[in-house]
Amino acid sequence: MKIALSVKKPTKVKEGFDCILYGDAKTGKTSTLDDPGIKILLLDLEGGSSVLDGAENVDITPIETLEQLNMAGELIKSGKWIDENGDIIPYSYGLVAIDSITRLQDLVKDYIVRVVAPNRKREIKDRFGCMADWGNFGDIITDLIKFFHGLTKRGEKSINVMWVAHKENKYESPNAETQVTGTQIKMQGSSVPVVMSVVDAIFYMNKGELKNPKTNEINMYYWIQTDRVGVTEAGVRQSKRDERLPVKIFNPVWSDVFTKLGYKTEAPKQ
């Protein structure tokens, strides 16, 4: 008797990469997008893209409302984008970076008050904050992260996605702010663990100083962390048969990181 089930051996599936890059402010997160080896579309929610002046591999689209971000997602899903004249063109990027999850919260709150429930009873009129608002907040954030994650799992049509976020510490208790137990993306509400679990990788960005003992000149150096070190949360989903990424990658070049992980850096086939 035959049944409508089949058996396959595990194989490498062609798909895209979905990751979060997070860290303290001014640690160089956005600056890492200046990589000639990959063409990047930056959806700029922060309005802080000046650090990429002269980066010819980056095209920037300012995003000021959740509606604009949703529109961007639907365009990318259809394999299209827009040029400087507003004309529809084929999507041609190796990576879409969204900067940042932290700023996304403000857009979601505004959208809930303005569109989802403008007449909802609140302690302060037109001010986000009642219990029902927080329920909508978690749902919208999670659905959006999952939507973009879905775009990275479409075979030949898959794209690569990077979410940029700020960092906050986790504490043993609210009254023990000197006892840090971990780190996470800076986001309000209860959906932080869900968001961090959806993506394929969480990279932690950090920086340090090197002082020249002869000249006393101080130079900065930067690195991403690819696995947990102490209380700092990071991790990458990899097959145990692949060569593991170093725990720390100094002055990261994303086209190299993606290639080493087995992902394409060119635009997806549409």
XYZ file of C-alpha atoms in Angstrom, residues 9-252:
244
model
C 17.812 12.802 2.967
C 18.899 16.136 4.531
C 20.408 18.468 1.933
C 21.637 22.044 1.855
C 18.574 24.185 1.129
C 19.040 27.407 -0.811
C 17.679 30.169 1.366
C 18.547 33.587 2.733
C 20.077 34.698 6.025
C 18.131 36.553 8.724
C 20.110 38.145 11.547
C 20.139 40.765 14.282
C 23.130 43.033 14.887
C 22.882 44.706 18.273
C 25.098 46.586 20.696
C 25.568 49.847 22.542
C 25.203 53.157 20.731
C 28.263 54.365 18.787
C 29.823 50.904 18.469
C 29.862 51.045 14.651
C 26.860 48.861 13.819
C 25.600 50.935 10.886
C 29.148 51.627 9.686
C 29.709 47.904 9.030
C 27.303 48.184 6.077
C 30.050 49.985 4.128
C 31.161 46.808 2.335
C 31.928 46.962 -1.416
C 31.451 43.189 -1.617
C 27.670 43.347 -1.211
C 24.965 45.715 -2.474
C 22.824 46.834 0.460
C 19.413 48.439 0.770
C 19.150 50.324 4.071
C 15.638 50.992 5.354
C 16.537 53.892 7.618
C 14.115 54.356 10.525
C 16.660 56.234 12.642
C 17.619 59.032 10.275
C 21.247 58.447 11.198
C 22.822 57.237 7.981
C 25.455 59.988 7.703
C 28.112 57.500 8.847
C 27.655 55.860 5.430
C 28.523 58.974 3.428
C 30.445 57.813 0.373
C 29.447 54.153 0.726
C 28.635 53.422 -2.926
C 27.331 49.936 -2.142
C 24.461 51.307 -0.010
C 21.134 52.759 -1.166
C 19.090 54.396 1.594
C 15.320 54.696 1.890
C 14.051 56.783 4.832
C 11.132 55.143 6.673
C 8.939 57.415 8.784
C 5.779 55.348 9.369
C 4.843 51.708 9.815
C 2.799 51.933 6.619
C 5.979 52.803 4.688
C 7.816 49.849 6.204
C 4.952 47.502 5.340
C 4.920 48.885 1.785
C 8.673 48.272 1.531
C 8.207 44.691 2.677
C 5.494 44.002 0.103
C 7.594 45.507 -2.693
C 10.577 43.351 -1.754
C 8.339 40.279 -1.519
C 7.207 40.888 -5.095
C 10.830 41.153 -6.283
C 10.615 44.889 -6.933
C 11.940 48.159 -5.610
C 11.909 51.842 -6.573
C 14.543 54.078 -8.078
C 15.356 57.716 -7.318
C 12.571 58.828 -9.674
C 9.953 56.685 -7.951
C 9.770 54.178 -10.806
C 9.359 50.447 -10.099
C 12.528 48.434 -10.822
C 13.679 44.845 -10.095
C 14.960 44.212 -6.558
C 18.746 44.057 -6.907
C 20.248 43.914 -3.408
C 22.273 41.259 -1.635
C 21.061 42.435 1.765
C 18.301 44.591 3.191
C 19.248 46.170 6.521
C 16.580 47.688 8.791
C 17.878 50.263 11.257
C 16.549 49.844 13.853
C 14.246 47.546 15.836
C 14.539 50.048 18.663
C 13.090 52.859 16.551
C 10.509 50.464 15.091
C 8.771 50.450 18.471
C 7.911 54.134 18.129
C 6.428 53.577 14.672
C 4.317 50.691 15.969
C 3.020 52.715 18.933
C 2.103 55.593 16.634
C 0.332 53.192 14.262
C -1.721 51.605 17.057
C -2.952 54.961 18.342
C -3.478 56.446 14.908
C -4.827 53.471 12.906
C -5.530 50.301 14.918
C -7.548 51.803 17.776
C -7.865 55.604 17.567
C -10.982 55.577 19.782
C -9.676 53.242 22.468
C -10.094 54.495 26.032
C -6.710 55.570 27.376
C -5.518 57.338 30.499
C -4.237 60.151 28.289
C -6.080 60.709 25.007
C -4.082 59.745 21.901
C -1.227 58.471 24.086
C -0.124 54.838 23.754
C -0.062 52.836 26.982
C -3.197 50.915 27.973
C -3.154 47.129 28.337
C -4.866 46.505 24.994
C -2.252 48.706 23.285
C 0.539 46.484 24.609
C -1.215 43.396 23.254
C -1.364 44.948 19.780
C 2.250 46.094 20.133
C 3.623 42.596 20.727
C 1.548 41.080 17.922
C 2.570 43.677 15.325
C 6.287 43.546 16.177
C 6.355 39.743 16.129
C 4.333 39.495 12.891
C 6.656 41.965 11.167
C 9.812 40.115 12.211
C 8.263 36.836 11.048
C 7.178 38.410 7.742
C 10.730 39.458 6.866
C 12.044 36.108 8.118
C 9.676 34.421 5.669
C 11.275 36.388 2.818
C 14.592 34.703 3.632
C 13.127 31.185 3.223
C 11.797 31.163 -0.356
C 14.370 29.113 -2.246
C 15.859 31.009 -5.202
C 13.741 34.056 -4.322
C 15.171 34.302 -0.812
C 16.676 37.590 0.366
C 19.112 38.337 3.205
C 17.865 40.484 6.094
C 19.694 42.265 8.907
C 17.921 43.988 11.805
C 20.009 46.563 13.676
C 19.144 47.142 17.339
C 20.420 48.813 20.481
C 21.391 46.783 23.545
C 20.036 46.624 27.048
C 21.132 44.592 30.057
C 19.085 41.970 31.879
C 19.300 41.978 35.662
C 18.814 39.383 38.377
C 15.962 41.498 39.698
C 14.624 45.040 39.126
C 16.387 46.146 42.315
C 19.739 44.562 41.481
C 21.034 46.723 38.649
C 24.652 45.865 39.399
C 24.012 42.141 38.861
C 23.800 41.792 35.083
C 22.646 38.326 34.018
C 22.595 38.825 30.259
C 22.037 41.137 27.321
C 19.244 41.481 24.788
C 17.936 43.798 22.110
C 16.454 46.986 23.513
C 12.729 46.539 23.120
C 9.742 46.994 25.383
C 7.052 44.407 25.971
C 7.209 40.640 26.363
C 8.054 39.675 22.782
C 11.864 40.124 23.025
C 12.567 36.357 23.437
C 10.264 35.577 20.495
C 11.983 38.116 18.241
C 15.459 36.881 19.204
C 14.441 33.258 18.605
C 13.031 33.808 15.093
C 16.239 34.901 13.369
C 19.143 32.716 12.170
C 21.824 34.672 14.029
C 22.317 37.252 16.748
C 25.568 39.190 16.467
C 26.775 41.372 19.319
C 28.781 44.447 18.301
C 31.478 45.916 20.502
C 34.470 48.220 20.339
C 37.710 48.787 22.202
C 40.693 51.109 22.361
C 44.354 50.528 21.571
C 46.848 53.047 22.909
C 50.214 53.502 21.208
C 52.701 53.590 24.126
C 55.142 55.717 22.155
C 52.787 58.399 20.854
C 49.844 57.950 23.291
C 47.635 57.937 20.206
C 44.394 56.028 20.748
C 42.884 53.965 17.931
C 39.507 52.239 17.981
C 38.906 48.654 16.920
C 35.579 46.906 16.415
C 34.324 43.331 16.472
C 31.195 41.227 16.291
C 30.635 38.359 18.681
C 29.111 35.198 17.169
C 28.570 33.156 20.341
C 27.781 33.760 23.979
C 30.681 35.097 26.040
C 30.003 35.606 29.731
C 26.637 37.333 30.022
C 26.673 38.672 26.456
C 24.095 36.931 24.273
C 25.012 35.954 20.698
C 24.701 32.894 18.492
C 24.531 31.589 14.919
C 22.547 28.615 13.617
C 25.038 26.451 11.722
C 25.226 22.842 10.668
C 27.697 20.962 12.852
C 29.412 19.928 9.620
C 30.207 23.514 8.630
C 33.365 25.304 9.705
C 32.395 27.339 12.757
C 32.700 31.104 12.713
C 35.284 32.561 15.116
C 33.733 33.691 18.388
C 34.997 37.210 17.635
C 35.358 38.708 14.156
C 37.327 41.953 14.145
C 36.378 44.704 11.682
C 33.633 42.497 10.191
